Short mmCIF file of C-alpha atoms in Angstrom, two decimals:
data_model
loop_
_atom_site.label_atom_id
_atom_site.label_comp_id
_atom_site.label_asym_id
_atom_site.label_seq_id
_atom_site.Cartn_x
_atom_site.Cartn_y
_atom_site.Cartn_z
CA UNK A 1 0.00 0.00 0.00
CA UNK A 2 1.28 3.28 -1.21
CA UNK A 3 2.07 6.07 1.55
CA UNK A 4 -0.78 8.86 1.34
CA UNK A 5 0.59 12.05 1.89
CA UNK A 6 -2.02 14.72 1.82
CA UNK A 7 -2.91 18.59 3.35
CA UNK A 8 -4.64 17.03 6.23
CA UNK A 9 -1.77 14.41 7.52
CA UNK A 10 0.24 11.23 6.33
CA UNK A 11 -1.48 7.91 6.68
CA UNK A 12 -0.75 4.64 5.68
CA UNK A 13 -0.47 0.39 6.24
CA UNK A 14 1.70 -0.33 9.38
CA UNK A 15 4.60 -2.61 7.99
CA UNK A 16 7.08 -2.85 4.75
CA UNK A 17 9.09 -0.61 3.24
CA UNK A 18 10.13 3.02 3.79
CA UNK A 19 8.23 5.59 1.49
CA UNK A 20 5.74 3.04 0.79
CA UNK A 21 4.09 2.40 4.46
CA UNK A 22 3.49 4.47 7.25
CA UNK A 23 7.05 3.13 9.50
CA UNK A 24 9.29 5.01 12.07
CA UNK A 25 11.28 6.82 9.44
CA UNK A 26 8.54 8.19 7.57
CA UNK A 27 6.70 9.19 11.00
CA UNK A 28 9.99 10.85 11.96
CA UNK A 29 10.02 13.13 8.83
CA UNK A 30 6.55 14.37 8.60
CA UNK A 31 6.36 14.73 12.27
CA UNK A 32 9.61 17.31 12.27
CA UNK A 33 8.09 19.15 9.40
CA UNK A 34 5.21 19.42 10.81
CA UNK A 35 7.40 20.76 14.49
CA UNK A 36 9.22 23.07 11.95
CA UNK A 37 6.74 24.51 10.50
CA UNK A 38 4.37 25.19 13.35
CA UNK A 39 4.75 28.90 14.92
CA UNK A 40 6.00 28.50 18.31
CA UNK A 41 4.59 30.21 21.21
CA UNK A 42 4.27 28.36 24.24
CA UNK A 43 6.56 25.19 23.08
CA UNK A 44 3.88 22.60 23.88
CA UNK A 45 2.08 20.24 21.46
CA UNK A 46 -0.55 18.05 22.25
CA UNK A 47 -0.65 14.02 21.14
CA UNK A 48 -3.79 12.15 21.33
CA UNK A 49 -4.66 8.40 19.64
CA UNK A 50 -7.74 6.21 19.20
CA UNK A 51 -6.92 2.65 20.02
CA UNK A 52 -5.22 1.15 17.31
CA UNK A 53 -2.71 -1.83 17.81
CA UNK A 54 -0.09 0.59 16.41
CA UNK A 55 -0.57 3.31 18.52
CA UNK A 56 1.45 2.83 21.01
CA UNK A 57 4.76 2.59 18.21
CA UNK A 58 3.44 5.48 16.48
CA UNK A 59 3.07 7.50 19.53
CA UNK A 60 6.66 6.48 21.34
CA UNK A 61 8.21 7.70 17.59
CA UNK A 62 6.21 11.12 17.09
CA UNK A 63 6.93 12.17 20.95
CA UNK A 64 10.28 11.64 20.88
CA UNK A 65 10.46 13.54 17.67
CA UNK A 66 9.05 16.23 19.14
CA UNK A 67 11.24 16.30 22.20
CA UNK A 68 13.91 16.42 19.69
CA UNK A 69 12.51 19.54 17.98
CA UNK A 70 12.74 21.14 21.59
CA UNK A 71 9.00 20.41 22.31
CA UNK A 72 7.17 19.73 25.31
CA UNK A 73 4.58 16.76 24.49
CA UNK A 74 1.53 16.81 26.75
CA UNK A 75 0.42 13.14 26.17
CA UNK A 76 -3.65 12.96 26.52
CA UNK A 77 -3.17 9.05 25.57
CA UNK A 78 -6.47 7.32 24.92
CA UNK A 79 -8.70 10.13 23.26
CA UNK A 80 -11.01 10.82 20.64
CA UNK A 81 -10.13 13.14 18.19
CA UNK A 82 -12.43 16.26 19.13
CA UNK A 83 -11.04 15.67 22.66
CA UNK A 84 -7.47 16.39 21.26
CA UNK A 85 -8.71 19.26 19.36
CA UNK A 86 -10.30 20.75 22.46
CA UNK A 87 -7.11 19.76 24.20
CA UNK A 88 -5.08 22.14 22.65
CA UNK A 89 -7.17 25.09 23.19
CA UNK A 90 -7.17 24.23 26.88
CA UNK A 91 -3.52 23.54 27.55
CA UNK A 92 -2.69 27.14 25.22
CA UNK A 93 -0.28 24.78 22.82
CA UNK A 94 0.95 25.59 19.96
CA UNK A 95 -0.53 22.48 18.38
CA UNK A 96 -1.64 18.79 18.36
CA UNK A 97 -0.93 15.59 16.38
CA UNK A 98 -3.71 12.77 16.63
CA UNK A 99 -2.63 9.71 15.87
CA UNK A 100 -5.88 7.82 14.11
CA UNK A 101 -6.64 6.58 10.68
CA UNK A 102 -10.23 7.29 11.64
CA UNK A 103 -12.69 4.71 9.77
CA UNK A 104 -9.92 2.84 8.17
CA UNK A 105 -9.18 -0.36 8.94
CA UNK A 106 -6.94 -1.77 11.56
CA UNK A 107 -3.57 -2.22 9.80
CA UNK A 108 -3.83 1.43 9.01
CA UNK A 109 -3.14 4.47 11.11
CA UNK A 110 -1.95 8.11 10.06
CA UNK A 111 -1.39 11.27 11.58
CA UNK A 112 -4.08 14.49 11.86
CA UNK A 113 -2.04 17.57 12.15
CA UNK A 114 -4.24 20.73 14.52
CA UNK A 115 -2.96 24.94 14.90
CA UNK A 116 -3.05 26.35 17.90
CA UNK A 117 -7.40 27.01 17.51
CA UNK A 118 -7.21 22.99 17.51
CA UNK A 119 -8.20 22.77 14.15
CA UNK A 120 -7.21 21.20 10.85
CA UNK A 121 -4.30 22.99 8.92
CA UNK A 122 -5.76 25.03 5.96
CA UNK A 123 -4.82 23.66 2.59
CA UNK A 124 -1.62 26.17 2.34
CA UNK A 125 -0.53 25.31 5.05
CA UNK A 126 -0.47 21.97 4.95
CA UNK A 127 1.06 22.00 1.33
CA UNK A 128 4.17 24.16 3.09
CA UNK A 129 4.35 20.91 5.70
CA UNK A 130 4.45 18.68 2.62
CA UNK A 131 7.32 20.92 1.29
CA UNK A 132 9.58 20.94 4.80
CA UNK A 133 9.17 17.55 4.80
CA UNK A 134 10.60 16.83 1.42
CA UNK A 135 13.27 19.37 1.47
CA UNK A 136 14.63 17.48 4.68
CA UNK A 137 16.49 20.81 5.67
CA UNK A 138 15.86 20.09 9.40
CA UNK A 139 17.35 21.21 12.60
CA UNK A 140 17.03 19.58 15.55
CA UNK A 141 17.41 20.84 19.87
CA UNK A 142 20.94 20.65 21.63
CA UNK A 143 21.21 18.61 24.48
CA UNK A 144 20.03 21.08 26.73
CA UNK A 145 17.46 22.58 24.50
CA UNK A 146 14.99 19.31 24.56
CA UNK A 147 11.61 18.91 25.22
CA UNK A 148 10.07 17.10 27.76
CA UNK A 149 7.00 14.45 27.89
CA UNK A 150 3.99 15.01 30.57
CA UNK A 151 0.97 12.82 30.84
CA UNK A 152 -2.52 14.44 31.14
CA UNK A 153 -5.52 12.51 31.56
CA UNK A 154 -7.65 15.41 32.52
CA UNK A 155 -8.90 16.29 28.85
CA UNK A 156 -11.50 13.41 28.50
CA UNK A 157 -13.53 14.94 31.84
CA UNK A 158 -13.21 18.57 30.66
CA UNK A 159 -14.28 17.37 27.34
CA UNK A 160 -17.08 16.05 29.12
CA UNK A 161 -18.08 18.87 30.74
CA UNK A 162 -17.75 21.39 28.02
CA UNK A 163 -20.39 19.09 26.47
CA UNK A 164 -22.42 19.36 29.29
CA UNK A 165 -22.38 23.06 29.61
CA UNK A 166 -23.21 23.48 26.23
CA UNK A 167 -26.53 26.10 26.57
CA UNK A 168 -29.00 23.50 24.44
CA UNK A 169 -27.72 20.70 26.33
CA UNK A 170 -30.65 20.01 28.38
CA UNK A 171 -29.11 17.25 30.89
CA UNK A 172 -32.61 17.34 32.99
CA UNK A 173 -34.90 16.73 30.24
CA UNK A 174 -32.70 13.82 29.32
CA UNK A 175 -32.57 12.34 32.44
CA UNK A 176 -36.14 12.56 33.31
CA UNK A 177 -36.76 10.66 29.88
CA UNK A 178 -34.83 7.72 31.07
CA UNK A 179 -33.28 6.72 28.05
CA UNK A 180 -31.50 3.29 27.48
CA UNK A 181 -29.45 3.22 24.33
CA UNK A 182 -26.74 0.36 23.00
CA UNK A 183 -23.62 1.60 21.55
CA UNK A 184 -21.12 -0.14 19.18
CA UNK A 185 -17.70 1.85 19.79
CA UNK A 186 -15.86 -0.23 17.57
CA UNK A 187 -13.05 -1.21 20.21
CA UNK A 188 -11.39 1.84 20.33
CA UNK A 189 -11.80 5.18 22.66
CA UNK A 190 -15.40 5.65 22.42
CA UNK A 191 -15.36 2.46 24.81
CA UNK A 192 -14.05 4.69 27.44
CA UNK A 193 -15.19 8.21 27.13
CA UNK A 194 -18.70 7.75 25.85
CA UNK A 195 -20.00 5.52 29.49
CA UNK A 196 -19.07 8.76 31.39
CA UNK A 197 -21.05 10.75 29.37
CA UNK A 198 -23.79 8.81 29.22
CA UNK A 199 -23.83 8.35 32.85
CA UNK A 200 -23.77 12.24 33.87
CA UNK A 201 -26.41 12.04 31.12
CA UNK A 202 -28.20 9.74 33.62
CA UNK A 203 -28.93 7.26 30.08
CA UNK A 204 -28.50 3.75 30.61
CA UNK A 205 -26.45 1.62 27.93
CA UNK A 206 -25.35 -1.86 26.85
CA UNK A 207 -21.79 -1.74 25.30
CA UNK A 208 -21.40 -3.59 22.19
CA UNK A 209 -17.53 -4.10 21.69
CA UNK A 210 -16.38 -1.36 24.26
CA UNK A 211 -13.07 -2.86 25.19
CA UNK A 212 -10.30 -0.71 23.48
CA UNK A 213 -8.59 -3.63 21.85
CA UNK A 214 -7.87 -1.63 18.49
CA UNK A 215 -8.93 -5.44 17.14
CA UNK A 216 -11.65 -3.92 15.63
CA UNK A 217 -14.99 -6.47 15.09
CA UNK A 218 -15.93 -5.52 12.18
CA UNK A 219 -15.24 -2.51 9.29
CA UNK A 220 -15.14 0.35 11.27
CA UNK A 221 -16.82 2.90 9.19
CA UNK A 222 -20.35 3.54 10.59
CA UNK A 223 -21.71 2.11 7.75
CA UNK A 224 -24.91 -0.03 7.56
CA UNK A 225 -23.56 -2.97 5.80
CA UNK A 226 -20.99 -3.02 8.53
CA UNK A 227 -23.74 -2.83 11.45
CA UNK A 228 -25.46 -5.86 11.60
CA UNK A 229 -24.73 -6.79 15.21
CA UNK A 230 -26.04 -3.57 16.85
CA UNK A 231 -28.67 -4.34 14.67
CA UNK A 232 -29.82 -7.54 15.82
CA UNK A 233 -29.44 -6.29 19.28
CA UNK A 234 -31.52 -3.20 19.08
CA UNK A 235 -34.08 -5.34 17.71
CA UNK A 236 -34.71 -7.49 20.52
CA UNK A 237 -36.48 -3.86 21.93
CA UNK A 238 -34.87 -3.35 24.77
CA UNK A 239 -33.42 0.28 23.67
CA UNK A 240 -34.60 3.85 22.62
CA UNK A 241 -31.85 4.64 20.36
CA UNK A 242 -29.00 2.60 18.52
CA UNK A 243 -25.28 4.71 18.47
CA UNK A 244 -22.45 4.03 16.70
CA UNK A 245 -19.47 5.87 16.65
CA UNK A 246 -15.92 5.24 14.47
CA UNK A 247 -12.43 4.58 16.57
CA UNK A 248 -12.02 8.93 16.67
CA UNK A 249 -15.60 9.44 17.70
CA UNK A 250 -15.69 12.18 15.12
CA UNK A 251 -18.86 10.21 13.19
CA UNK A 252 -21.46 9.39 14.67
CA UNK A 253 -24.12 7.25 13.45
CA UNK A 254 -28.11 6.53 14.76
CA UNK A 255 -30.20 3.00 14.78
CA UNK A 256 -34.06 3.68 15.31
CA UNK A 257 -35.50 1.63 18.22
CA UNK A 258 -36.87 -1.16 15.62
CA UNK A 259 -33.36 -2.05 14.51
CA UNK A 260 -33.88 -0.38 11.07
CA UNK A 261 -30.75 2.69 10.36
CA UNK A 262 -31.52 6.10 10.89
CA UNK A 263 -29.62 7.57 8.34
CA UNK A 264 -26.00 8.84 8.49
CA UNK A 265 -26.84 11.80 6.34
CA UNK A 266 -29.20 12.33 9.04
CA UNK A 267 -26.86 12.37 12.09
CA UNK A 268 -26.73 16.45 11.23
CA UNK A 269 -29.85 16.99 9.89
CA UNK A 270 -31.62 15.76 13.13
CA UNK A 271 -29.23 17.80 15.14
CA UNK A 272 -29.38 21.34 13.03
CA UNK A 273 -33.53 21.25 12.89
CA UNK A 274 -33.19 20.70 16.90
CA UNK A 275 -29.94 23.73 17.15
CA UNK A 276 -32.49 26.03 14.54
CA UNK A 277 -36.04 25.18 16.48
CA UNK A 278 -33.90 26.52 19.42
CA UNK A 279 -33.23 29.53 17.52
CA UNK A 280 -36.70 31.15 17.21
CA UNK A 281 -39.17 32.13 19.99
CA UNK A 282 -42.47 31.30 20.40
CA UNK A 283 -43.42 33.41 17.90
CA UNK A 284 -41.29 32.02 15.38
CA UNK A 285 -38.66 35.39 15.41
CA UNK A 286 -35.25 34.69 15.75
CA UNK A 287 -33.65 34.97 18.57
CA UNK A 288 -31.15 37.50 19.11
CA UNK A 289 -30.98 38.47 15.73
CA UNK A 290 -28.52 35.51 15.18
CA UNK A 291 -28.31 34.57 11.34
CA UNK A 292 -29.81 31.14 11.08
CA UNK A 293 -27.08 29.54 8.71
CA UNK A 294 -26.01 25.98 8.13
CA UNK A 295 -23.50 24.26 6.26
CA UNK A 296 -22.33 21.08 5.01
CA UNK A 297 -20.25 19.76 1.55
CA UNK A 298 -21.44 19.23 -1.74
CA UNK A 299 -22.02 15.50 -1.27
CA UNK A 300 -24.46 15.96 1.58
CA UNK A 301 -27.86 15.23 1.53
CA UNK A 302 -30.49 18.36 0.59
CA UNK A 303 -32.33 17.67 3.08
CA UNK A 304 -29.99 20.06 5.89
CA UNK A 305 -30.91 22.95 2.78
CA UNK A 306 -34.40 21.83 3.57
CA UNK A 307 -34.71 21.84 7.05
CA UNK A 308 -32.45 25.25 7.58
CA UNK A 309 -35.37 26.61 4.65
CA UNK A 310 -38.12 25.55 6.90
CA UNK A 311 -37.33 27.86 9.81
CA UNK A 312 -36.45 31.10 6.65
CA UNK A 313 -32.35 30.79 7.58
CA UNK A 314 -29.49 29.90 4.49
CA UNK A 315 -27.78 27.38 3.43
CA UNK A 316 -23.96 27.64 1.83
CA UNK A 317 -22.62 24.78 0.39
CA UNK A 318 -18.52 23.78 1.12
CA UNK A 319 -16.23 21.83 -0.75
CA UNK A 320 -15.54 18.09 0.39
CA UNK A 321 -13.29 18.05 3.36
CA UNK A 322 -13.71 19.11 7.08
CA UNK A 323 -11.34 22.39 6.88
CA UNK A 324 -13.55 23.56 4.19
CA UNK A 325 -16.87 23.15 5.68
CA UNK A 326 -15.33 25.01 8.69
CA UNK A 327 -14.16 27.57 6.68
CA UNK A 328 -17.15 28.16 5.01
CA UNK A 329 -19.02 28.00 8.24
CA UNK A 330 -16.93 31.04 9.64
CA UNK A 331 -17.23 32.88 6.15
CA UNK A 332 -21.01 32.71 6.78
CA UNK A 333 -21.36 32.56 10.95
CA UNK A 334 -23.25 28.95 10.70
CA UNK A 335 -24.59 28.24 13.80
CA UNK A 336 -24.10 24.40 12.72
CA UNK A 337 -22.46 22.40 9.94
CA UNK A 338 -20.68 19.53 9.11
CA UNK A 339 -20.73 16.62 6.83
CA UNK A 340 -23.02 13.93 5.54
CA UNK A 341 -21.13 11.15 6.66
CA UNK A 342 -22.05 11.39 10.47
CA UNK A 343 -20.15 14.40 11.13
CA UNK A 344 -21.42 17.46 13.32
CA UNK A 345 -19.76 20.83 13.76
CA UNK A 346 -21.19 23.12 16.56
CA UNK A 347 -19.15 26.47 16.92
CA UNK A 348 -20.46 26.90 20.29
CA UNK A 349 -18.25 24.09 21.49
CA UNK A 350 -15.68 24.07 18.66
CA UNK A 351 -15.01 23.82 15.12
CA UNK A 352 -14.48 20.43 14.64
CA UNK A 353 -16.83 17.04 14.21
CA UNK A 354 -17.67 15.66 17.62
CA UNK A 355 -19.86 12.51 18.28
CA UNK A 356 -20.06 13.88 21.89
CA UNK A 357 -21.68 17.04 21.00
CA UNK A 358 -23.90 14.88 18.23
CA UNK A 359 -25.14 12.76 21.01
CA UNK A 360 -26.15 15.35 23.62
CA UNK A 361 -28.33 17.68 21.32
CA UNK A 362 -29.74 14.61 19.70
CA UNK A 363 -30.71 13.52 23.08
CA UNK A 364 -32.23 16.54 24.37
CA UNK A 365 -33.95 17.29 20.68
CA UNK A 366 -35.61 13.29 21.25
CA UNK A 367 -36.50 14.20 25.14
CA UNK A 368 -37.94 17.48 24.34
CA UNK A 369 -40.52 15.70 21.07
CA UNK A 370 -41.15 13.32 23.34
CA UNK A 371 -41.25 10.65 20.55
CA UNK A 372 -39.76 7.40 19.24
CA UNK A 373 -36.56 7.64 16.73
CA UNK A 374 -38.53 6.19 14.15
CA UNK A 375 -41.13 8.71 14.39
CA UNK A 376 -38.41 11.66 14.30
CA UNK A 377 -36.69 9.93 11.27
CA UNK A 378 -40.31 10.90 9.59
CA UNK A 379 -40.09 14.21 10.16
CA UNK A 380 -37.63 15.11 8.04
CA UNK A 381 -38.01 14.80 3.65
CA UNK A 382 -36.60 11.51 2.77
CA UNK A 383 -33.86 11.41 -0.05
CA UNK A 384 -31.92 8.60 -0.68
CA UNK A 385 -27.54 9.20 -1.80
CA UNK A 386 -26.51 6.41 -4.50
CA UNK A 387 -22.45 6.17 -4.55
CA UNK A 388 -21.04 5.30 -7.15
CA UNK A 389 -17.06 5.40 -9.21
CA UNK A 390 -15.76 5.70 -12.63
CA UNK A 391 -12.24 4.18 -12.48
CA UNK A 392 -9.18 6.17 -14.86
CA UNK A 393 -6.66 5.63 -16.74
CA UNK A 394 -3.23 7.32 -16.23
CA UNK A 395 -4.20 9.35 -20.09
CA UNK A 396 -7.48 10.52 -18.62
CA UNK A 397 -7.71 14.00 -18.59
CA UNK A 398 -10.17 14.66 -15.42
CA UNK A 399 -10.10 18.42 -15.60
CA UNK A 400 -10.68 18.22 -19.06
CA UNK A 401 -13.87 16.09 -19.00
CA UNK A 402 -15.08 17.97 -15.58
CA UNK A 403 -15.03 21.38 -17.57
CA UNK A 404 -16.58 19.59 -20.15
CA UNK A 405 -19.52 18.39 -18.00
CA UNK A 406 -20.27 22.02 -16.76
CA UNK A 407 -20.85 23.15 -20.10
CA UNK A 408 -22.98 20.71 -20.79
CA UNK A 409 -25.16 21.86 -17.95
CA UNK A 410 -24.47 25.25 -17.59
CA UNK A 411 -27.46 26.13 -20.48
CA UNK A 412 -30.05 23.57 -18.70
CA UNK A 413 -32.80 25.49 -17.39
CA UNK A 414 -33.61 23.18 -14.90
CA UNK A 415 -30.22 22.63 -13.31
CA UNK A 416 -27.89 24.75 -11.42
CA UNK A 417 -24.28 24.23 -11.54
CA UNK A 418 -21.39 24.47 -8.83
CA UNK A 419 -17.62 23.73 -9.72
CA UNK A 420 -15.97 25.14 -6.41
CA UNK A 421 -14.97 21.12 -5.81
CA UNK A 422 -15.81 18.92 -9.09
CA UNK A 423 -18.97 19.47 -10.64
CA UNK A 424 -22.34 19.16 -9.10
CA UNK A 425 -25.20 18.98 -11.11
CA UNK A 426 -28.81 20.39 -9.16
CA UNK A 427 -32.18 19.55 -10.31
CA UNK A 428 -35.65 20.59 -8.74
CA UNK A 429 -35.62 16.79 -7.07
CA UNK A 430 -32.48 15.35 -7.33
CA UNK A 431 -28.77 16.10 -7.84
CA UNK A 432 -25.41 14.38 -8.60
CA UNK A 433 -21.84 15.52 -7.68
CA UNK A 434 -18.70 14.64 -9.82
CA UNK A 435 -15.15 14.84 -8.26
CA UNK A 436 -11.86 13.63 -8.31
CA UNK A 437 -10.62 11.61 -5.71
CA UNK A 438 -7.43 13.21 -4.22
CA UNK A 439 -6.15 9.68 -3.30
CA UNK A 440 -7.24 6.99 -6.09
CA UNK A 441 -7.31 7.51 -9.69
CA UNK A 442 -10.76 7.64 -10.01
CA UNK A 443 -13.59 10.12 -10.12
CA UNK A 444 -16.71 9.75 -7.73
CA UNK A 445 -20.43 10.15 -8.38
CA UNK A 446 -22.78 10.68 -5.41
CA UNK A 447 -26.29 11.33 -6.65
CA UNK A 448 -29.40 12.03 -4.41
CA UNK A 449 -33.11 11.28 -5.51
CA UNK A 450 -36.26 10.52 -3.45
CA UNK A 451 -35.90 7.03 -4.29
CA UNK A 452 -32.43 5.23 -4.25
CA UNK A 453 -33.53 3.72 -7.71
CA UNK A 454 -33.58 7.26 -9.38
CA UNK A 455 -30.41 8.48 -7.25
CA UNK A 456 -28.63 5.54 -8.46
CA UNK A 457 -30.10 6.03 -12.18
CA UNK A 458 -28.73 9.37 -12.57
CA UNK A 459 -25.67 8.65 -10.94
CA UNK A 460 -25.65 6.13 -14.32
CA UNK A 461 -26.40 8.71 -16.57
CA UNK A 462 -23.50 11.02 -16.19
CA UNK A 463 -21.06 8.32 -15.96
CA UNK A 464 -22.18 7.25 -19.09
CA UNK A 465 -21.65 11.34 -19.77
CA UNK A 466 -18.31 10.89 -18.79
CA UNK A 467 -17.48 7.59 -20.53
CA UNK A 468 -18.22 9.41 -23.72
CA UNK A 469 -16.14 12.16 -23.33
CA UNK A 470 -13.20 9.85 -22.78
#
């Protein structure tokens, strides 16, 4: 497996050959680039990882990189990645590496390189990383210059609370609803933060392969083929809600109470109508003259545009990618955003996707309706997201044919076009978004329809598009 070096981290197998695998040397490089690079204030990063067999290697190399750059490491150990991000705010560092290959599979890890805000490096400066680290000009601390290593469990309780304190957390009316929920946390960190907030929560819950083995039981992306055993249990009835989280507890996915999938497209929708319900008074004015604004990327489902519509705030569409939905979301002062694939952004906590905060306004949005997850699912318009890939050849011009496809669209009455990542093609019902995958030599098509049939359909018909362009 080929080393993936990207604007967001390095990830890669564990095992084999340097340059082509994610090994000590290649960890030592992109970790000092990343040291060099980073402005240096208070001379403390912050290193967090899920629960992957190879964390402990990974973790051992990067710190004692850093030391070696003249860092001090605060070591949170065991943490998800939003508490890393909100890690670094709180300790004032400069920084923060996670160490997770988030929904990947076991042999993989990578990682996830934070600024000082605890947020994802913007796209130039990640590409200046990639630079340092290929340029090699490094120079490390004299003897007497080095960093030290300090271990700080505190960040998974503070996390906690933060969560807690959150002003449409409403920890009473979930506790007087006396929710029991099971929870699939994938063998990895969720196992030990997500009991303790369930418990101040006052929810009970059934653990479904909570020990943080980093053996993960099945394919870790929050996925429904890859759910069938919280399925099966959720279905015996014993349980309000169904949550599944991946090893960084960044996604977050729902199961109704009759076993069936609530939708990971939903995850935010669900969330945002609660956050924007919140937002009006009983007269249906806004509150506080606060914009009522969402985002999420192009391959999200409509129905967050929908829902933000209802309640007469915007929606602003970002490119794929978590740093741009965040930057969008301060371009336009969202009040929530994220990402289709489970992933919810609150600004009042932080910008970043956190299952924690997901969990806790879904909660108190299902204790204040007073109704079944089923019957919430309902509420919202039902599309359905066909996936779909055209595979490449190295000849295969893909800006070419993308440019191509715009034109080809850009007269159509009934469709509105919108190249800021790919090409996405909107109809009055349905859409379909073209891109390039930044990691595979292949282009994706995500289409959305009312019926999975029809999304799938015209996620056919532009391929073919695209096949005869080629």
């Amino acid at each position: 497996m080929a080393l993936i070096k990207s604007i967001s981290g390095i990830r890669g197998t564990i095992g084999g050959r340097t340059g082509d695998t994610l090994n000590p040397l290649d960890i030592v490089k992109f970790t000092t680039a990343y040291a060099t690079f980073i402005p240096r204030k208070s001379g403390k990063i912050v290193v967090g990882r899920d629960g992957r067999i190879s964390g402990p290697m990974v973790r051992d190399v990067v710190c004692g990189t850093l030391v070696g750059m003249g860092f001090d490491v605060i070591d949170i150990g065991y943490a998800t990645t939003p508490t890393t991000e909100l890690a670094v705010r709180m300790s004032g560092a400069d920084g923060g590496i996670i160490i997770t290959a988030s929904h990947n599979p076991r042999q993989w890890n990578a990682l996830k390189l934070l600024n000082s805000e605890g947020e994802f490096l913007t796209a130039a400066d990640g590409n200046e990383v990639l630079r340092i680290a290929e340029a090699e000009d490094f120079n490390y601390a004299e003897v007497d210059a080095l960093g030290r290593v300090t271990a700080d469990s505190s960040f998974d309780e503070r996390h906690i609370q933060s969560v807690l304190d959150l002003r449409l957390v409403d920890v009473e009316a979930i506790r007087k609803a006396r929710f029991t929920v099971c929870v699939d946390s994938i063998n990895s960190v969720g196992g030990i933060i997500l009991p303790r907030l369930l418990e101040r929560l006052g929810v009970g819950y059934k653990f479904l392969n909570g020990d943080v083995t980093g053996d993960f039981a099945h394919n870790p992306e929050p996925l429904e083929k890859n759910l069938s055993g919280i399925m099966s249990e959720m279905r015996t009835g014993h349980y309000d809600l169904g949550i599944v989280v991946d090893p960084d507890v960044d996604r977050l996915a729902f199961i109704s109470e009759d076993g069936t999938m609530f939708g990971e497209e939903y995850t935010l929708v669900s969330v945002a109508d609660y956050v924007l319900s919140e937002m009006r008074n009983e007269k249906g004015e806004m509150r506080n003259d606060v914009p009522l604004t969402t985002v999420s990327n192009l391959s999200s489902t409509r129905a967050l545009r929908d829902v933000t519509e209802r309640y007469g705030g915007h929606y602003a569409a970002a490119a794929v990618g978590e740093v741009n939905v965040t930057t969008k979301m301060k371009e336009v002062g969202a009040v929530i955003g994220g990402e289709g694939n489970g992933g919810v952004i609150y600004p009042e906590s932080h910008y970043g996707r956190d299952a924690l905060v997901g969990i806790a306004l879904f909660l108190t949005a299902l204790a204040k309706k007073g109704c079944k997850v089923s019957e919430l699912r309902r509420q919202f318009p039902d599309y359905q997201i066909a996936k779909n890939r055209i595979d490449l050849t190295p000849e295969t011009d893909v800006d070419a044919i993308l440019v191509r496809v715009k034109e080809m669209y850009s007269g159509d009455p009934q469709a509105q076009v919108n190249d800021i990542d790919g090409v996405k093609i909107d109809f009055p019902d349905r859409w379909v978004h073209l891109r390039k995958s930044n990691t595979e030599p292949i282009i994706r098509v995500y289409s959305e329809a009312p019926t999975m049939e029809a999304a799938d359909e015209l996620g056919k018909q532009l391929m073919q598009v695209v096949y005869d362009l080629q």
